[in-house]
Amino acid sequence: AKFTYVDKDTCIACGACGATAPDIYDYDDEGLAEVIFGGDGNHGNTEIPEELYDDLQDASDGCPTDSIKIADAPFNF
Ligand code: F3S
């Protein structure tokens, strides 16, 4: 299983992740990215389905500040 959230403390609102993986990431009022998949609310507790794993990896690889966090278990914060 895969889970993801965006570290908004380091996100610089570059906009790459939402373009790469629009089903997973969107932006808040300040342009900072957040996880919207499944109504996650950027908590990192919503399992990302396998068909989105490529998007997930591409978004992570493309983030210039390594703000996209991915783990095999829920982040629970
Ligand atoms: Fe922010 Fe990285 Fe996305 S800087 S907008 S989390 S690609």
mmCIF file with all atom_site columns, N, CA and C and ligand atoms in Angstrom:
data_model
loop_
_atom_site.group_PDB
_atom_site.id
_atom_site.type_symbol
_atom_site.label_atom_id
_atom_site.label_alt_id
_atom_site.label_comp_id
_atom_site.label_asym_id
_atom_site.label_entity_id
_atom_site.label_seq_id
_atom_site.pdbx_PDB_ins_code
_atom_site.Cartn_x
_atom_site.Cartn_y
_atom_site.Cartn_z
_atom_site.occupancy
_atom_site.B_iso_or_equiv
_atom_site.pdbx_formal_charge
_atom_site.auth_seq_id
_atom_site.auth_comp_id
_atom_site.auth_asym_id
_atom_site.auth_atom_id
_atom_site.pdbx_PDB_model_num
ATOM   1   N  N   . ALA A 1 1  ? 0.845   -1.200 0.000   1.00 0.00 ? 1  ALA A N   1
ATOM   2   C  CA  . ALA A 1 1  ? 0.000   0.000  0.000   1.00 0.00 ? 1  ALA A CA  1
ATOM   3   C  C   . ALA A 1 1  ? 0.876   1.243  0.000   1.00 0.00 ? 1  ALA A C   1
ATOM   4   N  N   . LYS A 1 2  ? 0.330   2.311  -0.548  1.00 0.00 ? 2  LYS A N   1
ATOM   5   C  CA  . LYS A 1 2  ? 1.071   3.578  -0.586  1.00 0.00 ? 2  LYS A CA  1
ATOM   6   C  C   . LYS A 1 2  ? 0.204   4.709  -0.032  1.00 0.00 ? 2  LYS A C   1
ATOM   7   N  N   . PHE A 1 3  ? 0.868   5.585  0.699   1.00 0.00 ? 3  PHE A N   1
ATOM   8   C  CA  . PHE A 1 3  ? 0.215   6.762  1.269   1.00 0.00 ? 3  PHE A CA  1
ATOM   9   C  C   . PHE A 1 3  ? 1.103   7.963  0.989   1.00 0.00 ? 3  PHE A C   1
ATOM   10  N  N   . THR A 1 4  ? 0.491   9.146  0.905   1.00 0.00 ? 4  THR A N   1
ATOM   11  C  CA  . THR A 1 4  ? 1.281   10.332 0.586   1.00 0.00 ? 4  THR A CA  1
ATOM   12  C  C   . THR A 1 4  ? 0.710   11.562 1.252   1.00 0.00 ? 4  THR A C   1
ATOM   13  N  N   . TYR A 1 5  ? 1.581   12.504 1.555   1.00 0.00 ? 5  TYR A N   1
ATOM   14  C  CA  . TYR A 1 5  ? 1.138   13.841 1.952   1.00 0.00 ? 5  TYR A CA  1
ATOM   15  C  C   . TYR A 1 5  ? 2.192   14.832 1.492   1.00 0.00 ? 5  TYR A C   1
ATOM   16  N  N   . VAL A 1 6  ? 1.839   16.112 1.512   1.00 0.00 ? 6  VAL A N   1
ATOM   17  C  CA  . VAL A 1 6  ? 2.771   17.169 1.126   1.00 0.00 ? 6  VAL A CA  1
ATOM   18  C  C   . VAL A 1 6  ? 3.236   17.912 2.372   1.00 0.00 ? 6  VAL A C   1
ATOM   19  N  N   . ASP A 1 7  ? 4.544   18.076 2.497   1.00 0.00 ? 7  ASP A N   1
ATOM   20  C  CA  . ASP A 1 7  ? 5.086   18.894 3.580   1.00 0.00 ? 7  ASP A CA  1
ATOM   21  C  C   . ASP A 1 7  ? 4.978   20.359 3.155   1.00 0.00 ? 7  ASP A C   1
ATOM   22  N  N   . LYS A 1 8  ? 3.965   21.022 3.664   1.00 0.00 ? 8  LYS A N   1
ATOM   23  C  CA  . LYS A 1 8  ? 3.715   22.406 3.249   1.00 0.00 ? 8  LYS A CA  1
ATOM   24  C  C   . LYS A 1 8  ? 4.778   23.375 3.769   1.00 0.00 ? 8  LYS A C   1
ATOM   25  N  N   . ASP A 1 9  ? 5.552   22.964 4.740   1.00 0.00 ? 9  ASP A N   1
ATOM   26  C  CA  . ASP A 1 9  ? 6.614   23.833 5.254   1.00 0.00 ? 9  ASP A CA  1
ATOM   27  C  C   . ASP A 1 9  ? 7.732   24.005 4.233   1.00 0.00 ? 9  ASP A C   1
ATOM   28  N  N   . THR A 1 10 ? 7.862   23.032 3.336   1.00 0.00 ? 10 THR A N   1
ATOM   29  C  CA  . THR A 1 10 ? 8.938   23.115 2.349   1.00 0.00 ? 10 THR A CA  1
ATOM   30  C  C   . THR A 1 10 ? 8.426   23.297 0.923   1.00 0.00 ? 10 THR A C   1
ATOM   31  N  N   . CYS A 1 11 ? 7.138   23.062 0.678   1.00 0.00 ? 11 CYS A N   1
ATOM   32  C  CA  . CYS A 1 11 ? 6.559   23.281 -0.647  1.00 0.00 ? 11 CYS A CA  1
ATOM   33  C  C   . CYS A 1 11 ? 6.705   24.755 -1.025  1.00 0.00 ? 11 CYS A C   1
ATOM   34  N  N   . ILE A 1 12 ? 7.167   24.991 -2.262  1.00 0.00 ? 12 ILE A N   1
ATOM   35  C  CA  . ILE A 1 12 ? 7.332   26.366 -2.736  1.00 0.00 ? 12 ILE A CA  1
ATOM   36  C  C   . ILE A 1 12 ? 6.275   26.705 -3.800  1.00 0.00 ? 12 ILE A C   1
ATOM   37  N  N   . ALA A 1 13 ? 5.207   25.931 -3.823  1.00 0.00 ? 13 ALA A N   1
ATOM   38  C  CA  . ALA A 1 13 ? 4.090   26.185 -4.738  1.00 0.00 ? 13 ALA A CA  1
ATOM   39  C  C   . ALA A 1 13 ? 4.538   26.218 -6.194  1.00 0.00 ? 13 ALA A C   1
ATOM   40  N  N   . CYS A 1 14 ? 5.436   25.317 -6.541  1.00 0.00 ? 14 CYS A N   1
ATOM   41  C  CA  . CYS A 1 14 ? 5.952   25.309 -7.911  1.00 0.00 ? 14 CYS A CA  1
ATOM   42  C  C   . CYS A 1 14 ? 4.912   24.819 -8.908  1.00 0.00 ? 14 CYS A C   1
ATOM   43  N  N   . GLY A 1 15 ? 3.981   24.018 -8.435  1.00 0.00 ? 15 GLY A N   1
ATOM   44  C  CA  . GLY A 1 15 ? 2.885   23.601 -9.293  1.00 0.00 ? 15 GLY A CA  1
ATOM   45  C  C   . GLY A 1 15 ? 3.107   22.348 -10.110 1.00 0.00 ? 15 GLY A C   1
ATOM   46  N  N   . ALA A 1 16 ? 4.228   21.694 -9.915  1.00 0.00 ? 16 ALA A N   1
ATOM   47  C  CA  . ALA A 1 16 ? 4.528   20.515 -10.731 1.00 0.00 ? 16 ALA A CA  1
ATOM   48  C  C   . ALA A 1 16 ? 3.663   19.311 -10.370 1.00 0.00 ? 16 ALA A C   1
ATOM   49  N  N   . CYS A 1 17 ? 3.453   19.101 -9.107  1.00 0.00 ? 17 CYS A N   1
ATOM   50  C  CA  . CYS A 1 17 ? 2.790   17.861 -8.697  1.00 0.00 ? 17 CYS A CA  1
ATOM   51  C  C   . CYS A 1 17 ? 1.339   17.788 -9.153  1.00 0.00 ? 17 CYS A C   1
ATOM   52  N  N   . GLY A 1 18 ? 0.628   18.907 -9.085  1.00 0.00 ? 18 GLY A N   1
ATOM   53  C  CA  . GLY A 1 18 ? -0.761  18.900 -9.514  1.00 0.00 ? 18 GLY A CA  1
ATOM   54  C  C   . GLY A 1 18 ? -0.900  18.703 -11.006 1.00 0.00 ? 18 GLY A C   1
ATOM   55  N  N   . ALA A 1 19 ? 0.120   19.127 -11.758 1.00 0.00 ? 19 ALA A N   1
ATOM   56  C  CA  . ALA A 1 19 ? 0.118   18.923 -13.200 1.00 0.00 ? 19 ALA A CA  1
ATOM   57  C  C   . ALA A 1 19 ? 0.435   17.467 -13.532 1.00 0.00 ? 19 ALA A C   1
ATOM   58  N  N   . THR A 1 20 ? 1.322   16.880 -12.745 1.00 0.00 ? 20 THR A N   1
ATOM   59  C  CA  . THR A 1 20 ? 1.754   15.499 -12.972 1.00 0.00 ? 20 THR A CA  1
ATOM   60  C  C   . THR A 1 20 ? 0.727   14.491 -12.469 1.00 0.00 ? 20 THR A C   1
ATOM   61  N  N   . ALA A 1 21 ? 0.163   14.771 -11.320 1.00 0.00 ? 21 ALA A N   1
ATOM   62  C  CA  . ALA A 1 21 ? -0.754  13.819 -10.689 1.00 0.00 ? 21 ALA A CA  1
ATOM   63  C  C   . ALA A 1 21 ? -2.002  14.547 -10.189 1.00 0.00 ? 21 ALA A C   1
ATOM   64  N  N   . PRO A 1 22 ? -2.825  15.008 -11.124 1.00 0.00 ? 22 PRO A N   1
ATOM   65  C  CA  . PRO A 1 22 ? -3.992  15.818 -10.742 1.00 0.00 ? 22 PRO A CA  1
ATOM   66  C  C   . PRO A 1 22 ? -5.042  15.067 -9.939  1.00 0.00 ? 22 PRO A C   1
ATOM   67  N  N   . ASP A 1 23 ? -5.016  13.740 -9.992  1.00 0.00 ? 23 ASP A N   1
ATOM   68  C  CA  . ASP A 1 23 ? -5.984  12.977 -9.193  1.00 0.00 ? 23 ASP A CA  1
ATOM   69  C  C   . ASP A 1 23 ? -5.567  12.920 -7.726  1.00 0.00 ? 23 ASP A C   1
ATOM   70  N  N   . ILE A 1 24 ? -4.295  13.187 -7.483  1.00 0.00 ? 24 ILE A N   1
ATOM   71  C  CA  . ILE A 1 24 ? -3.789  13.067 -6.106  1.00 0.00 ? 24 ILE A CA  1
ATOM   72  C  C   . ILE A 1 24 ? -3.592  14.426 -5.447  1.00 0.00 ? 24 ILE A C   1
ATOM   73  N  N   . TYR A 1 25 ? -2.996  15.393 -6.204  1.00 0.00 ? 25 TYR A N   1
ATOM   74  C  CA  . TYR A 1 25 ? -2.627  16.672 -5.601  1.00 0.00 ? 25 TYR A CA  1
ATOM   75  C  C   . TYR A 1 25 ? -3.386  17.844 -6.201  1.00 0.00 ? 25 TYR A C   1
ATOM   76  N  N   . ASP A 1 26 ? -3.732  18.765 -5.326  1.00 0.00 ? 26 ASP A N   1
ATOM   77  C  CA  . ASP A 1 26 ? -4.310  20.043 -5.749  1.00 0.00 ? 26 ASP A CA  1
ATOM   78  C  C   . ASP A 1 26 ? -3.661  21.106 -4.866  1.00 0.00 ? 26 ASP A C   1
ATOM   79  N  N   . TYR A 1 27 ? -4.138  22.338 -4.969  1.00 0.00 ? 27 TYR A N   1
ATOM   80  C  CA  . TYR A 1 27 ? -3.480  23.433 -4.252  1.00 0.00 ? 27 TYR A CA  1
ATOM   81  C  C   . TYR A 1 27 ? -4.449  24.168 -3.342  1.00 0.00 ? 27 TYR A C   1
ATOM   82  N  N   . ASP A 1 28 ? -3.900  24.675 -2.238  1.00 0.00 ? 28 ASP A N   1
ATOM   83  C  CA  . ASP A 1 28 ? -4.734  25.471 -1.345  1.00 0.00 ? 28 ASP A CA  1
ATOM   84  C  C   . ASP A 1 28 ? -4.752  26.935 -1.803  1.00 0.00 ? 28 ASP A C   1
ATOM   85  N  N   . ASP A 1 29 ? -5.332  27.806 -1.020  1.00 0.00 ? 29 ASP A N   1
ATOM   86  C  CA  . ASP A 1 29 ? -5.483  29.211 -1.412  1.00 0.00 ? 29 ASP A CA  1
ATOM   87  C  C   . ASP A 1 29 ? -4.146  29.903 -1.646  1.00 0.00 ? 29 ASP A C   1
ATOM   88  N  N   . GLU A 1 30 ? -3.098  29.395 -1.008  1.00 0.00 ? 30 GLU A N   1
ATOM   89  C  CA  . GLU A 1 30 ? -1.771  29.994 -1.158  1.00 0.00 ? 30 GLU A CA  1
ATOM   90  C  C   . GLU A 1 30 ? -0.957  29.326 -2.256  1.00 0.00 ? 30 GLU A C   1
ATOM   91  N  N   . GLY A 1 31 ? -1.572  28.359 -2.928  1.00 0.00 ? 31 GLY A N   1
ATOM   92  C  CA  . GLY A 1 31 ? -0.868  27.665 -3.992  1.00 0.00 ? 31 GLY A CA  1
ATOM   93  C  C   . GLY A 1 31 ? -0.011  26.513 -3.514  1.00 0.00 ? 31 GLY A C   1
ATOM   94  N  N   . LEU A 1 32 ? -0.063  26.260 -2.215  1.00 0.00 ? 32 LEU A N   1
ATOM   95  C  CA  . LEU A 1 32 ? 0.700   25.125 -1.677  1.00 0.00 ? 32 LEU A CA  1
ATOM   96  C  C   . LEU A 1 32 ? -0.050  23.840 -1.972  1.00 0.00 ? 32 LEU A C   1
ATOM   97  N  N   . ALA A 1 33 ? 0.695   22.798 -2.289  1.00 0.00 ? 33 ALA A N   1
ATOM   98  C  CA  . ALA A 1 33 ? 0.079   21.536 -2.675  1.00 0.00 ? 33 ALA A CA  1
ATOM   99  C  C   . ALA A 1 33 ? -0.473  20.793 -1.465  1.00 0.00 ? 33 ALA A C   1
ATOM   100 N  N   . GLU A 1 34 ? -1.482  19.974 -1.729  1.00 0.00 ? 34 GLU A N   1
ATOM   101 C  CA  . GLU A 1 34 ? -2.039  19.111 -0.693  1.00 0.00 ? 34 GLU A CA  1
ATOM   102 C  C   . GLU A 1 34 ? -2.671  17.899 -1.348  1.00 0.00 ? 34 GLU A C   1
ATOM   103 N  N   . VAL A 1 35 ? -2.783  16.838 -0.593  1.00 0.00 ? 35 VAL A N   1
ATOM   104 C  CA  . VAL A 1 35 ? -3.380  15.607 -1.104  1.00 0.00 ? 35 VAL A CA  1
ATOM   105 C  C   . VAL A 1 35 ? -4.898  15.727 -1.034  1.00 0.00 ? 35 VAL A C   1
ATOM   106 N  N   . ILE A 1 36 ? -5.527  15.587 -2.187  1.00 0.00 ? 36 ILE A N   1
ATOM   107 C  CA  . ILE A 1 36 ? -6.986  15.690 -2.239  1.00 0.00 ? 36 ILE A CA  1
ATOM   108 C  C   . ILE A 1 36 ? -7.627  14.347 -2.542  1.00 0.00 ? 36 ILE A C   1
ATOM   109 N  N   . PHE A 1 37 ? -6.810  13.348 -2.891  1.00 0.00 ? 37 PHE A N   1
ATOM   110 C  CA  . PHE A 1 37 ? -7.380  12.053 -3.280  1.00 0.00 ? 37 PHE A CA  1
ATOM   111 C  C   . PHE A 1 37 ? -8.232  11.487 -2.142  1.00 0.00 ? 37 PHE A C   1
ATOM   112 N  N   . GLY A 1 38 ? -9.430  11.058 -2.495  1.00 0.00 ? 38 GLY A N   1
ATOM   113 C  CA  . GLY A 1 38 ? -10.300 10.422 -1.508  1.00 0.00 ? 38 GLY A CA  1
ATOM   114 C  C   . GLY A 1 38 ? -10.695 11.314 -0.356  1.00 0.00 ? 38 GLY A C   1
ATOM   115 N  N   . GLY A 1 39 ? -10.588 12.632 -0.553  1.00 0.00 ? 39 GLY A N   1
ATOM   116 C  CA  . GLY A 1 39 ? -10.902 13.551 0.532   1.00 0.00 ? 39 GLY A CA  1
ATOM   117 C  C   . GLY A 1 39 ? -9.904  13.473 1.672   1.00 0.00 ? 39 GLY A C   1
ATOM   118 N  N   . ASP A 1 40 ? -8.662  13.155 1.315   1.00 0.00 ? 40 ASP A N   1
ATOM   119 C  CA  . ASP A 1 40 ? -7.635  12.920 2.353   1.00 0.00 ? 40 ASP A CA  1
ATOM   120 C  C   . ASP A 1 40 ? -7.349  14.145 3.215   1.00 0.00 ? 40 ASP A C   1
ATOM   121 N  N   . GLY A 1 41 ? -7.463  15.340 2.623   1.00 0.00 ? 41 GLY A N   1
ATOM   122 C  CA  . GLY A 1 41 ? -7.186  16.532 3.407   1.00 0.00 ? 41 GLY A CA  1
ATOM   123 C  C   . GLY A 1 41 ? -5.730  16.676 3.811   1.00 0.00 ? 41 GLY A C   1
ATOM   124 N  N   . ASN A 1 42 ? -4.847  16.055 3.018   1.00 0.00 ? 42 ASN A N   1
ATOM   125 C  CA  . ASN A 1 42 ? -3.396  16.103 3.263   1.00 0.00 ? 42 ASN A CA  1
ATOM   126 C  C   . ASN A 1 42 ? -2.991  15.484 4.600   1.00 0.00 ? 42 ASN A C   1
ATOM   127 N  N   . HIS A 1 43 ? -3.766  14.510 5.058   1.00 0.00 ? 43 HIS A N   1
ATOM   128 C  CA  . HIS A 1 43 ? -3.395  13.803 6.284   1.00 0.00 ? 43 HIS A CA  1
ATOM   129 C  C   . HIS A 1 43 ? -2.488  12.607 6.001   1.00 0.00 ? 43 HIS A C   1
ATOM   130 N  N   . GLY A 1 44 ? -2.466  12.167 4.734   1.00 0.00 ? 44 GLY A N   1
ATOM   131 C  CA  . GLY A 1 44 ? -1.620  11.020 4.418   1.00 0.00 ? 44 GLY A CA  1
ATOM   132 C  C   . GLY A 1 44 ? -2.172  9.707  4.918   1.00 0.00 ? 44 GLY A C   1
ATOM   133 N  N   . ASN A 1 45 ? -3.478  9.660  5.098   1.00 0.00 ? 45 ASN A N   1
ATOM   134 C  CA  . ASN A 1 45 ? -4.086  8.444  5.648   1.00 0.00 ? 45 ASN A CA  1
ATOM   135 C  C   . ASN A 1 45 ? -4.955  7.690  4.653   1.00 0.00 ? 45 ASN A C   1
ATOM   136 N  N   . THR A 1 46 ? -4.996  8.183  3.405   1.00 0.00 ? 46 THR A N   1
ATOM   137 C  CA  . THR A 1 46 ? -5.833  7.550  2.384   1.00 0.00 ? 46 THR A CA  1
ATOM   138 C  C   . THR A 1 46 ? -4.969  6.704  1.468   1.00 0.00 ? 46 THR A C   1
ATOM   139 N  N   . GLU A 1 47 ? -5.312  5.428  1.333   1.00 0.00 ? 47 GLU A N   1
ATOM   140 C  CA  . GLU A 1 47 ? -4.527  4.540  0.488   1.00 0.00 ? 47 GLU A CA  1
ATOM   141 C  C   . GLU A 1 47 ? -4.657  4.960  -0.973  1.00 0.00 ? 47 GLU A C   1
ATOM   142 N  N   . ILE A 1 48 ? -3.502  5.091  -1.641  1.00 0.00 ? 48 ILE A N   1
ATOM   143 C  CA  . ILE A 1 48 ? -3.479  5.452  -3.055  1.00 0.00 ? 48 ILE A CA  1
ATOM   144 C  C   . ILE A 1 48 ? -3.543  4.169  -3.880  1.00 0.00 ? 48 ILE A C   1
ATOM   145 N  N   . PRO A 1 49 ? -4.482  4.082  -4.818  1.00 0.00 ? 49 PRO A N   1
ATOM   146 C  CA  . PRO A 1 49 ? -4.626  2.845  -5.596  1.00 0.00 ? 49 PRO A CA  1
ATOM   147 C  C   . PRO A 1 49 ? -3.460  2.632  -6.563  1.00 0.00 ? 49 PRO A C   1
ATOM   148 N  N   . GLU A 1 50 ? -3.232  1.372  -6.874  1.00 0.00 ? 50 GLU A N   1
ATOM   149 C  CA  . GLU A 1 50 ? -2.083  1.004  -7.701  1.00 0.00 ? 50 GLU A CA  1
ATOM   150 C  C   . GLU A 1 50 ? -2.034  1.713  -9.042  1.00 0.00 ? 50 GLU A C   1
ATOM   151 N  N   . GLU A 1 51 ? -3.195  1.971  -9.629  1.00 0.00 ? 51 GLU A N   1
ATOM   152 C  CA  . GLU A 1 51 ? -3.195  2.619  -10.953 1.00 0.00 ? 51 GLU A CA  1
ATOM   153 C  C   . GLU A 1 51 ? -2.643  4.042  -10.886 1.00 0.00 ? 51 GLU A C   1
ATOM   154 N  N   . LEU A 1 52 ? -2.482  4.589  -9.689  1.00 0.00 ? 52 LEU A N   1
ATOM   155 C  CA  . LEU A 1 52 ? -1.914  5.930  -9.555  1.00 0.00 ? 52 LEU A CA  1
ATOM   156 C  C   . LEU A 1 52 ? -0.470  5.915  -9.068  1.00 0.00 ? 52 LEU A C   1
ATOM   157 N  N   . TYR A 1 53 ? 0.121   4.730  -8.935  1.00 0.00 ? 53 TYR A N   1
ATOM   158 C  CA  . TYR A 1 53 ? 1.497   4.646  -8.426  1.00 0.00 ? 53 TYR A CA  1
ATOM   159 C  C   . TYR A 1 53 ? 2.499   5.372  -9.340  1.00 0.00 ? 53 TYR A C   1
ATOM   160 N  N   . ASP A 1 54 ? 2.294   5.272  -10.660 1.00 0.00 ? 54 ASP A N   1
ATOM   161 C  CA  . ASP A 1 54 ? 3.211   5.942  -11.590 1.00 0.00 ? 54 ASP A CA  1
ATOM   162 C  C   . ASP A 1 54 ? 3.135   7.459  -11.419 1.00 0.00 ? 54 ASP A C   1
ATOM   163 N  N   . ASP A 1 55 ? 1.902   7.971  -11.304 1.00 0.00 ? 55 ASP A N   1
ATOM   164 C  CA  . ASP A 1 55 ? 1.721   9.405  -11.083 1.00 0.00 ? 55 ASP A CA  1
ATOM   165 C  C   . ASP A 1 55 ? 2.365   9.825  -9.764  1.00 0.00 ? 55 ASP A C   1
ATOM   166 N  N   . LEU A 1 56 ? 2.176   8.997  -8.773  1.00 0.00 ? 56 LEU A N   1
ATOM   167 C  CA  . LEU A 1 56 ? 2.726   9.273  -7.448  1.00 0.00 ? 56 LEU A CA  1
ATOM   168 C  C   . LEU A 1 56 ? 4.248   9.401  -7.513  1.00 0.00 ? 56 LEU A C   1
ATOM   169 N  N   . GLN A 1 57 ? 4.875   8.444  -8.164  1.00 0.00 ? 57 GLN A N   1
ATOM   170 C  CA  . GLN A 1 57 ? 6.334   8.443  -8.267  1.00 0.00 ? 57 GLN A CA  1
ATOM   171 C  C   . GLN A 1 57 ? 6.837   9.608  -9.114  1.00 0.00 ? 57 GLN A C   1
ATOM   172 N  N   . ASP A 1 58 ? 6.135   9.871  -10.234 1.00 0.00 ? 58 ASP A N   1
ATOM   173 C  CA  . ASP A 1 58 ? 6.537   10.985 -11.103 1.00 0.00 ? 58 ASP A CA  1
ATOM   174 C  C   . ASP A 1 58 ? 6.442   12.311 -10.353 1.00 0.00 ? 58 ASP A C   1
ATOM   175 N  N   . ALA A 1 59 ? 5.384   12.481 -9.576  1.00 0.00 ? 59 ALA A N   1
ATOM   176 C  CA  . ALA A 1 59 ? 5.212   13.721 -8.820  1.00 0.00 ? 59 ALA A CA  1
ATOM   177 C  C   . ALA A 1 59 ? 6.326   13.863 -7.779  1.00 0.00 ? 59 ALA A C   1
ATOM   178 N  N   . SER A 1 60 ? 6.623   12.772 -7.109  1.00 0.00 ? 60 SER A N   1
ATOM   179 C  CA  . SER A 1 60 ? 7.686   12.795 -6.108  1.00 0.00 ? 60 SER A CA  1
ATOM   180 C  C   . SER A 1 60 ? 9.031   13.114 -6.744  1.00 0.00 ? 60 SER A C   1
ATOM   181 N  N   . ASP A 1 61 ? 9.308   12.460 -7.861  1.00 0.00 ? 61 ASP A N   1
ATOM   182 C  CA  . ASP A 1 61 ? 10.577  12.689 -8.564  1.00 0.00 ? 61 ASP A CA  1
ATOM   183 C  C   . ASP A 1 61 ? 10.675  14.131 -9.066  1.00 0.00 ? 61 ASP A C   1
ATOM   184 N  N   . GLY A 1 62 ? 9.520   14.716 -9.421  1.00 0.00 ? 62 GLY A N   1
ATOM   185 C  CA  . GLY A 1 62 ? 9.539   16.035 -10.036 1.00 0.00 ? 62 GLY A CA  1
ATOM   186 C  C   . GLY A 1 62 ? 9.496   17.197 -9.061  1.00 0.00 ? 62 GLY A C   1
ATOM   187 N  N   . CYS A 1 63 ? 9.277   16.921 -7.801  1.00 0.00 ? 63 CYS A N   1
ATOM   188 C  CA  . CYS A 1 63 ? 9.198   18.015 -6.833  1.00 0.00 ? 63 CYS A CA  1
ATOM   189 C  C   . CYS A 1 63 ? 10.600  18.540 -6.524  1.00 0.00 ? 63 CYS A C   1
ATOM   190 N  N   . PRO A 1 64 ? 10.839  19.836 -6.757  1.00 0.00 ? 64 PRO A N   1
ATOM   191 C  CA  . PRO A 1 64 ? 12.188  20.384 -6.587  1.00 0.00 ? 64 PRO A CA  1
ATOM   192 C  C   . PRO A 1 64 ? 12.619  20.491 -5.124  1.00 0.00 ? 64 PRO A C   1
ATOM   193 N  N   . THR A 1 65 ? 11.670  20.382 -4.206  1.00 0.00 ? 65 THR A N   1
ATOM   194 C  CA  . THR A 1 65 ? 12.033  20.546 -2.789  1.00 0.00 ? 65 THR A CA  1
ATOM   195 C  C   . THR A 1 65 ? 11.795  19.278 -1.962  1.00 0.00 ? 65 THR A C   1
ATOM   196 N  N   . ASP A 1 66 ? 11.558  18.158 -2.652  1.00 0.00 ? 66 ASP A N   1
ATOM   197 C  CA  . ASP A 1 66 ? 11.300  16.888 -1.958  1.00 0.00 ? 66 ASP A CA  1
ATOM   198 C  C   . ASP A 1 66 ? 10.186  17.006 -0.917  1.00 0.00 ? 66 ASP A C   1
ATOM   199 N  N   . SER A 1 67 ? 9.166   17.758 -1.258  1.00 0.00 ? 67 SER A N   1
ATOM   200 C  CA  . SER A 1 67 ? 8.073   17.976 -0.300  1.00 0.00 ? 67 SER A CA  1
ATOM   201 C  C   . SER A 1 67 ? 7.013   16.897 -0.341  1.00 0.00 ? 67 SER A C   1
ATOM   202 N  N   . ILE A 1 68 ? 7.068   16.051 -1.366  1.00 0.00 ? 68 ILE A N   1
ATOM   203 C  CA  . ILE A 1 68 ? 6.078   14.989 -1.488  1.00 0.00 ? 68 ILE A CA  1
ATOM   204 C  C   . ILE A 1 68 ? 6.571   13.752 -0.757  1.00 0.00 ? 68 ILE A C   1
ATOM   205 N  N   . LYS A 1 69 ? 5.880   13.422 0.297   1.00 0.00 ? 69 LYS A N   1
ATOM   206 C  CA  . LYS A 1 69 ? 6.273   12.294 1.139   1.00 0.00 ? 69 LYS A CA  1
ATOM   207 C  C   . LYS A 1 69 ? 5.446   11.074 0.775   1.00 0.00 ? 69 LYS A C   1
ATOM   208 N  N   . ILE A 1 70 ? 6.107   9.927  0.668   1.00 0.00 ? 70 ILE A N   1
ATOM   209 C  CA  . ILE A 1 70 ? 5.442   8.669  0.333   1.00 0.00 ? 70 ILE A CA  1
ATOM   210 C  C   . ILE A 1 70 ? 5.872   7.607  1.340   1.00 0.00 ? 70 ILE A C   1
ATOM   211 N  N   . ALA A 1 71 ? 4.919   6.811  1.799   1.00 0.00 ? 71 ALA A N   1
ATOM   212 C  CA  . ALA A 1 71 ? 5.252   5.718  2.712   1.00 0.00 ? 71 ALA A CA  1
ATOM   213 C  C   . ALA A 1 71 ? 4.314   4.542  2.462   1.00 0.00 ? 71 ALA A C   1
ATOM   214 N  N   . ASP A 1 72 ? 4.673   3.401  3.016   1.00 0.00 ? 72 ASP A N   1
ATOM   215 C  CA  . ASP A 1 72 ? 3.878   2.184  2.847   1.00 0.00 ? 72 ASP A CA  1
ATOM   216 C  C   . ASP A 1 72 ? 2.774   2.053  3.900   1.00 0.00 ? 72 ASP A C   1
ATOM   217 N  N   . ALA A 1 73 ? 2.772   2.960  4.847   1.00 0.00 ? 73 ALA A N   1
ATOM   218 C  CA  . ALA A 1 73 ? 1.763   2.936  5.905   1.00 0.00 ? 73 ALA A CA  1
ATOM   219 C  C   . ALA A 1 73 ? 1.190   4.340  6.079   1.00 0.00 ? 73 ALA A C   1
ATOM   220 N  N   . PRO A 1 74 ? 0.013   4.464  6.673   1.00 0.00 ? 74 PRO A N   1
ATOM   221 C  CA  . PRO A 1 74 ? -0.571  5.794  6.880   1.00 0.00 ? 74 PRO A CA  1
ATOM   222 C  C   . PRO A 1 74 ? 0.330   6.665  7.743   1.00 0.00 ? 74 PRO A C   1
ATOM   223 N  N   . PHE A 1 75 ? 0.305   7.962  7.454   1.00 0.00 ? 75 PHE A N   1
ATOM   224 C  CA  . PHE A 1 75 ? 1.146   8.871  8.230   1.00 0.00 ? 75 PHE A CA  1
ATOM   225 C  C   . PHE A 1 75 ? 0.524   9.192  9.591   1.00 0.00 ? 75 PHE A C   1
ATOM   226 N  N   . ASN A 1 76 ? -0.809  9.192  9.665   1.00 0.00 ? 76 ASN A N   1
ATOM   227 C  CA  . ASN A 1 76 ? -1.484  9.387  10.958  1.00 0.00 ? 76 ASN A CA  1
ATOM   228 C  C   . ASN A 1 76 ? -1.060  10.631 11.712  1.00 0.00 ? 76 ASN A C   1
ATOM   229 N  N   . PHE A 1 77 ? -1.136  11.778 11.043  1.00 0.00 ? 77 PHE A N   1
ATOM   230 C  CA  . PHE A 1 77 ? -0.885  13.001 11.814  1.00 0.00 ? 77 PHE A CA  1
ATOM   231 C  C   . PHE A 1 77 ? -1.987  14.006 11.525  1.00 0.00 ? 77 PHE A C   1
HETATM 232 FE FE1 . F3S B 2 .  ? 5.035   22.023 -3.889  1.00 0.00 ? 1  F3S B FE1 1
HETATM 233 FE FE2 . F3S B 2 .  ? 6.669   20.211 -4.787  1.00 0.00 ? 1  F3S B FE2 1
HETATM 234 FE FE3 . F3S B 2 .  ? 4.167   20.247 -5.563  1.00 0.00 ? 1  F3S B FE3 1
HETATM 235 S  S1  . F3S B 2 .  ? 7.177   22.340 -4.393  1.00 0.00 ? 1  F3S B S1  1
HETATM 236 S  S2  . F3S B 2 .  ? 3.598   22.395 -5.553  1.00 0.00 ? 1  F3S B S2  1
HETATM 237 S  S3  . F3S B 2 .  ? 4.901   19.865 -3.504  1.00 0.00 ? 1  F3S B S3  1
HETATM 238 S  S4  . F3S B 2 .  ? 5.920   19.736 -6.822  1.00 0.00 ? 1  F3S B S4  1
#
